[in-house]
Amino acid sequence: METEIILVTEENLDEVVQKATKLLKNGELVGMPTETVYGLAANAFDKDAVKKIYKAKGRPADNPVIVHISDFVMLRDIAEVNEIALELAKEFWPGPLTLVLNKKPSISDEITCSLPTVAVRMPSNYISHAVISAADVPLAAPSANLSGKPSSTTAKHVFDDFFGKIPLILDGGPSELGIESTVVSVVGEKPVLLRPGMITLEMLATIAPDIQLSNSIFEELESGKPVESPGIKYKHYSPNAEVILVKGSLEGFIRHLKTLTHGNICAMCFDTEQEKIPIPSISYGDINDHFSQGRRLFSALRMVDKLGSSKVYVRVTEDEGDYLAIYNRLLRAASFKVIEVE
Ligand code: AMP
Ligand code: MG
């Protein structure tokens, strides 16, 4: 299959949206930008199209996908909406928040992997909004990366992963946020934050003061335990290189790097630190700006493999507040390997 990439502009938007919609109606997959990361979209009401997502990504059959909507009518067609869900949706949609809700019969087991719940998001990116609304059906769209690999934050990343496997990629430029959505389950007694994102715990607590943080954010799952969000079972966001986090000060990071026998290794650090790092390094943003880190994290992880490194040591600071979403992605990329330094 030939894969076409189209750069979307305000001028060609209608034409491009028509092309994407036609493919989606025919059960094909389309790579599309959202404000979080690029998504691999299929008609959520077409079971065979949804199956194609799993096949193209190599996604485990028990990891459900998020359904993307463009208005509240679509929401009511697919999920039971309770009061807290509605309050959170009104505050944060359209935007980078996914809500886990009880599903309605229109949502198939292919989407939810037979769970009684469905994860739903209304993206704000104008291209994804236009595509969903023109398709007039919700779109299933997990991140457009091969399963386990870093998410795609440019159309080129999508092309690198799905060249020859999907017919169309819409290029909307680099993702505005670069980190996947915050996922909150609202089906239990209290809302539970399952995956941190740019909508932080503190922001959610303004609407849902009793929100809980899922243990799975920091802990590796014990086998045999029930899973709140199946995706957390799997290694994620990982380049081919082994990822090791080094937590603490810049001085401690440098001291640690100096103890290593320099082979085929590299480092990830923050802007302005690179000149002090004794091995090849890649910056993943401004230390004081989690938005800049979000925009650059996945490109930096993909760059590690471009350098051909076998190991990357990543400088990390705290594990809370605005940095939590970044820390969570890195912790999973590192399969929870963290070295603490002074
Ligand atoms: P992604 O593949 O990057 O779009 O990630 C989707 C995330 O949402 C994964 O961690 C999934 O496990 C999670 N998810 C999707 N549907 C559900 C659901 N019904 N209940 C809990 N988590 C879900
Ligand atoms: Mg993903």
Coordinates of C-alpha atoms and ligand atoms in Angstrom, one line a residue:
M1 CA 0.0 0.0 0.0
E2 CA 1.2 3.5 -0.8
T3 CA 1.2 5.9 2.1
E4 CA 0.4 9.6 1.3
I5 CA 1.3 12.4 3.6
I6 CA -0.6 15.6 3.1
L7 CA 0.4 18.9 4.8
V8 CA -2.9 20.4 6.0
T9 CA -3.5 24.1 5.6
E10 CA -6.6 26.3 6.2
E11 CA -6.9 26.4 2.4
N12 CA -6.9 22.6 1.7
L13 CA -8.7 21.6 4.9
D14 CA -12.1 20.8 3.4
E15 CA -10.5 18.8 0.6
V16 CA -8.2 16.8 2.9
V17 CA -11.0 16.2 5.4
Q18 CA -13.2 14.7 2.6
K19 CA -10.4 12.4 1.5
A20 CA -9.8 11.2 5.1
T21 CA -13.5 10.7 5.7
K22 CA -13.9 8.7 2.5
L23 CA -11.1 6.3 3.6
L24 CA -12.5 6.0 7.1
K25 CA -16.0 5.2 5.8
N26 CA -14.3 2.5 3.7
G27 CA -12.8 0.9 6.8
E28 CA -9.3 2.3 6.3
L29 CA -6.9 3.8 8.9
V30 CA -5.8 7.4 8.8
G31 CA -2.9 9.0 10.8
M32 CA -4.1 12.3 12.1
P33 CA -2.8 15.1 14.4
T34 CA -4.4 15.9 17.8
E35 CA -3.2 18.4 20.4
T36 CA -1.7 15.5 22.4
V37 CA 0.1 13.1 20.0
Y38 CA -0.7 11.8 16.5
G39 CA -3.5 9.2 16.5
L40 CA -4.1 6.2 14.3
A41 CA -7.8 6.6 13.5
A42 CA -10.6 4.2 12.5
N43 CA -14.4 4.4 12.4
A44 CA -15.3 3.3 16.0
F45 CA -18.5 1.6 14.7
D46 CA -16.6 -0.6 12.2
K47 CA -15.2 -3.6 14.1
D48 CA -13.0 -4.7 11.2
A49 CA -11.4 -1.3 10.9
V50 CA -10.8 -1.3 14.7
K51 CA -9.1 -4.7 14.3
K52 CA -6.8 -3.2 11.7
I53 CA -5.5 -0.7 14.4
Y54 CA -4.4 -3.6 16.6
K55 CA -2.7 -5.4 13.7
A56 CA -0.9 -2.3 12.4
K57 CA 0.4 -1.3 15.8
G58 CA 1.1 -4.8 17.0
R59 CA -1.0 -3.8 20.0
P60 CA -1.8 -6.5 22.7
A61 CA -5.4 -7.7 22.3
D62 CA -6.3 -6.7 25.8
N63 CA -5.3 -3.0 25.6
P64 CA -8.5 -1.0 24.8
V65 CA -8.4 2.1 22.6
I66 CA -9.7 5.6 23.2
V67 CA -12.7 6.8 21.2
H68 CA -12.6 10.4 19.9
I69 CA -15.7 12.5 19.6
S70 CA -16.5 16.0 18.3
D71 CA -19.7 16.8 20.2
F72 CA -21.8 15.8 23.2
V73 CA -24.4 14.0 21.0
M74 CA -21.7 11.5 20.1
L75 CA -20.9 11.1 23.8
R76 CA -24.5 10.2 24.7
D77 CA -24.5 7.7 21.8
I78 CA -21.6 5.7 23.2
A79 CA -21.5 6.1 27.0
E80 CA -23.5 6.6 30.2
V81 CA -22.7 10.1 31.5
N82 CA -22.8 10.7 35.2
E83 CA -22.7 14.1 37.0
I84 CA -19.0 14.2 37.7
A85 CA -18.2 13.1 34.1
L86 CA -20.3 16.0 32.8
E87 CA -18.6 18.5 35.1
L88 CA -15.1 17.4 34.1
A89 CA -16.1 17.3 30.4
K90 CA -17.6 20.8 30.5
E91 CA -14.4 22.2 32.2
F92 CA -11.7 20.4 30.1
W93 CA -13.3 19.5 26.7
P94 CA -12.3 20.0 24.0
G95 CA -8.9 19.2 25.3
P96 CA -6.3 16.6 26.6
L97 CA -8.6 14.7 29.1
T98 CA -9.9 11.1 28.5
L99 CA -12.8 9.9 30.6
V100 CA -13.5 6.2 31.3
L101 CA -17.3 5.8 31.4
N102 CA -19.7 2.9 31.3
K103 CA -20.2 2.0 27.7
K104 CA -23.4 1.8 25.7
P105 CA -24.2 -1.1 23.3
S106 CA -23.0 0.9 20.2
I107 CA -19.5 0.3 21.4
S108 CA -18.1 -3.1 20.5
D109 CA -15.8 -5.5 22.4
E110 CA -13.2 -4.7 19.8
I111 CA -12.9 -1.2 21.2
T112 CA -13.0 -2.0 24.9
C113 CA -11.4 -5.5 24.8
S114 CA -14.6 -6.7 26.4
L115 CA -14.5 -4.3 29.4
P116 CA -17.9 -2.8 30.4
T117 CA -16.3 0.7 30.1
V118 CA -15.1 2.9 27.3
A119 CA -12.5 5.7 27.3
V120 CA -13.7 8.9 25.5
R121 CA -12.0 12.1 24.6
M122 CA -13.0 15.3 22.6
P123 CA -9.8 16.7 21.0
S124 CA -9.4 20.4 20.5
N125 CA -7.0 20.2 17.5
Y126 CA -8.9 21.8 14.6
I127 CA -7.9 19.1 12.1
S128 CA -9.0 16.1 14.2
H129 CA -12.2 18.0 15.1
A130 CA -13.0 18.6 11.4
V131 CA -12.3 14.9 10.5
I132 CA -14.5 13.5 13.3
S133 CA -17.3 15.9 12.7
A134 CA -17.2 15.3 8.9
A135 CA -17.0 11.5 9.4
D136 CA -20.1 11.9 11.7
V137 CA -19.0 8.9 13.7
P138 CA -16.7 8.6 16.7
L139 CA -13.2 7.6 15.8
A140 CA -11.1 5.0 17.7
A141 CA -7.6 6.4 17.8
P142 CA -4.7 5.2 19.9
S143 CA -1.4 6.9 19.6
A144 CA 0.1 6.4 16.1
N145 CA 3.2 4.4 17.1
L146 CA 4.2 0.8 17.0
S147 CA 3.2 -0.8 20.3
G148 CA 5.7 -0.2 23.0
K149 CA 7.6 2.5 21.1
P150 CA 7.6 6.3 21.8
S151 CA 4.4 8.0 20.6
S152 CA 4.5 10.1 17.4
T153 CA 4.5 13.8 17.7
T154 CA 5.2 14.6 14.0
A155 CA 3.7 13.2 10.8
K156 CA 7.3 12.0 10.0
H157 CA 7.2 9.8 13.1
V158 CA 3.9 8.3 11.9
F159 CA 5.4 7.7 8.5
D160 CA 8.5 6.0 10.0
D161 CA 6.2 3.6 11.9
F162 CA 3.4 2.9 9.4
F163 CA 5.0 3.5 6.0
G164 CA 3.2 1.1 3.5
K165 CA 0.7 0.0 6.2
I166 CA -1.8 2.9 6.0
P167 CA -3.0 4.9 3.1
L168 CA -3.0 8.5 4.5
I169 CA -1.3 10.6 7.1
L170 CA -2.5 14.2 7.8
D171 CA 0.4 16.5 8.6
G172 CA -0.7 19.2 11.1
G173 CA 2.9 20.1 12.2
P174 CA 4.4 19.1 15.5
S175 CA 2.0 18.2 18.3
E176 CA 1.1 21.2 20.5
L177 CA 1.4 19.2 23.8
G178 CA 3.4 16.1 22.8
I179 CA 2.2 14.0 25.7
E180 CA -0.9 11.7 25.6
S181 CA -4.1 12.7 27.4
T182 CA -4.7 12.5 31.1
V183 CA -7.0 9.5 31.7
V184 CA -9.5 9.6 34.5
S185 CA -12.0 6.9 35.4
V186 CA -15.3 8.2 36.6
V187 CA -17.2 4.8 37.0
G188 CA -16.3 4.1 40.7
E189 CA -17.2 5.8 43.9
K190 CA -14.5 8.4 43.5
P191 CA -12.7 9.6 40.3
V192 CA -9.3 7.9 39.8
L193 CA -6.4 9.4 37.8
L194 CA -5.1 6.4 35.7
R195 CA -2.6 8.2 33.5
P196 CA -1.1 11.7 34.2
G197 CA -1.0 14.3 31.5
M198 CA -1.0 18.0 30.8
I199 CA -4.3 18.3 32.7
T200 CA -2.8 17.8 36.1
L201 CA -4.1 16.3 39.4
E202 CA -4.2 19.8 40.8
M203 CA -6.4 21.1 37.9
L204 CA -8.7 18.1 38.1
A205 CA -9.1 18.6 41.9
T206 CA -10.7 22.0 41.3
I207 CA -13.7 20.1 39.8
A208 CA -13.3 16.7 41.6
P209 CA -11.7 17.4 45.0
D210 CA -12.0 13.7 46.0
I211 CA -10.0 12.5 43.0
Q212 CA -7.5 9.6 43.8
L213 CA -4.2 8.9 42.2
S214 CA -4.0 5.3 40.9
N215 CA -1.1 3.3 42.5
S216 CA -0.2 2.1 39.0
I217 CA 1.3 5.5 38.2
F218 CA 4.4 4.8 40.3
E219 CA 4.4 1.0 40.8
E220 CA 5.2 -1.8 38.6
L221 CA 2.2 -4.2 38.4
E222 CA 2.3 -7.4 40.4
S223 CA 1.3 -10.2 38.1
G224 CA -2.1 -11.7 38.8
K225 CA -3.5 -8.4 40.3
P226 CA -6.6 -6.9 38.6
V227 CA -5.8 -4.0 36.2
E228 CA -7.6 -0.7 36.2
S229 CA -6.3 0.4 32.9
P230 CA -4.9 -2.5 30.8
G231 CA -2.4 -0.3 29.0
I232 CA -0.3 0.2 32.1
K233 CA 0.7 -3.5 32.1
Y234 CA 3.0 -3.0 29.1
K235 CA 6.4 -1.5 28.6
H236 CA 5.7 1.8 26.8
Y237 CA 7.4 4.7 25.1
S238 CA 10.6 2.8 24.7
P239 CA 13.4 3.3 22.2
N240 CA 15.4 0.2 21.2
A241 CA 18.1 1.4 23.6
E242 CA 17.9 0.5 27.3
V243 CA 16.6 3.5 29.3
I244 CA 17.9 4.2 32.8
L245 CA 16.7 7.2 34.9
V246 CA 19.1 9.1 37.1
K247 CA 17.2 11.1 39.7
G248 CA 18.7 14.0 41.6
S249 CA 20.9 17.0 41.0
L250 CA 22.8 17.9 37.8
E251 CA 26.1 17.5 39.7
G252 CA 25.1 14.0 40.8
F253 CA 24.1 13.1 37.2
I254 CA 27.5 14.2 35.8
R255 CA 29.3 12.4 38.6
H256 CA 27.4 9.2 37.8
L257 CA 28.0 9.5 34.1
K258 CA 31.8 9.8 34.8
T259 CA 31.8 6.4 36.6
L260 CA 30.6 4.6 33.5
T261 CA 32.8 3.0 30.9
H262 CA 32.0 5.0 27.9
G263 CA 30.7 2.6 25.3
N264 CA 27.8 3.1 23.0
I265 CA 25.8 5.3 25.5
C266 CA 24.2 8.7 25.5
A267 CA 22.4 11.0 27.9
M268 CA 19.1 13.0 28.0
C269 CA 19.1 16.2 29.9
F270 CA 17.6 19.7 30.0
D271 CA 18.5 22.8 27.8
T272 CA 21.7 24.5 28.8
E273 CA 23.1 21.4 30.5
Q274 CA 24.5 19.7 27.4
E275 CA 27.9 21.4 27.4
K276 CA 28.6 20.0 30.9
I277 CA 27.6 16.4 30.1
P278 CA 30.7 14.2 29.4
I279 CA 29.0 11.9 26.8
P280 CA 26.8 12.6 23.7
S281 CA 23.5 14.1 24.9
I282 CA 20.1 15.1 23.7
S283 CA 18.0 17.8 25.4
Y284 CA 14.4 17.3 26.2
G285 CA 13.4 20.8 27.0
D286 CA 13.6 23.7 29.5
I287 CA 14.0 22.4 33.1
N288 CA 11.4 24.9 34.3
D289 CA 8.8 24.4 31.6
H290 CA 6.9 21.1 31.4
F291 CA 5.2 22.2 28.2
S292 CA 8.6 22.4 26.4
Q293 CA 9.5 19.0 27.9
G294 CA 6.2 17.5 26.7
R295 CA 6.7 18.8 23.1
R296 CA 10.3 17.3 22.9
L297 CA 10.2 14.1 25.0
F298 CA 9.2 11.6 22.4
S299 CA 11.4 13.1 19.6
A300 CA 14.3 12.9 22.0
L301 CA 13.6 9.2 22.8
R302 CA 13.3 8.5 19.1
M303 CA 16.6 10.4 18.5
V304 CA 18.4 7.9 20.9
D305 CA 17.9 5.1 18.4
K306 CA 18.9 7.4 15.5
L307 CA 22.3 7.9 17.3
G308 CA 22.5 4.1 17.5
S309 CA 23.1 4.1 21.3
S310 CA 22.5 0.9 23.3
K311 CA 21.8 2.7 26.5
V312 CA 20.5 6.2 27.5
Y313 CA 20.8 7.8 30.9
V314 CA 18.0 10.2 31.5
R315 CA 18.2 13.1 34.0
V316 CA 15.0 13.4 35.9
T317 CA 14.1 15.7 38.8
E318 CA 11.1 15.3 41.0
D319 CA 8.1 13.0 40.5
E320 CA 5.2 15.3 41.2
G321 CA 3.3 18.4 40.1
D322 CA 3.6 19.5 36.5
Y323 CA 6.5 17.1 35.9
L324 CA 4.5 14.0 36.8
A325 CA 3.2 13.3 33.3
I326 CA 6.8 13.5 31.9
Y327 CA 8.2 11.4 34.8
N328 CA 5.5 8.7 34.3
R329 CA 6.4 8.3 30.6
L330 CA 10.1 8.1 31.4
L331 CA 9.5 5.6 34.3
R332 CA 7.7 3.3 31.9
A333 CA 10.2 3.7 29.1
A334 CA 12.9 2.7 31.7
S335 CA 10.8 -0.2 33.0
F336 CA 11.0 1.4 36.4
K337 CA 14.9 1.4 36.5
V338 CA 15.8 4.5 38.6
I339 CA 19.3 5.4 40.1
E340 CA 19.1 8.0 42.9
V341 CA 22.0 10.4 43.1
E342 CA 22.8 13.3 45.6
Ligands
AMP1 P1 -3.1 5.1 23.8 O1 -2.9 3.8 23.2 O2 -1.9 5.8 23.8 O3 -4.2 5.8 23.1 O4 -3.6 4.8 25.3 C1 -4.9 4.5 25.7 C2 -4.9 4.3 27.2 O5 -6.2 4.3 27.6 C3 -4.3 3.0 27.5 O6 -3.5 3.1 28.7 C4 -5.5 2.1 27.8 O7 -5.3 1.0 28.6 C5 -6.5 3.1 28.4 N1 -7.9 2.8 28.2 C6 -8.6 2.7 27.1 N2 -9.8 2.2 27.3 C7 -9.9 2.0 28.7 C8 -10.9 1.6 29.5 N3 -12.1 1.2 29.1 N4 -10.7 1.5 30.9 C9 -9.5 1.9 31.3 N5 -8.4 2.3 30.5 C10 -8.7 2.4 29.2
MG2 MG 0.0 4.8 23.2

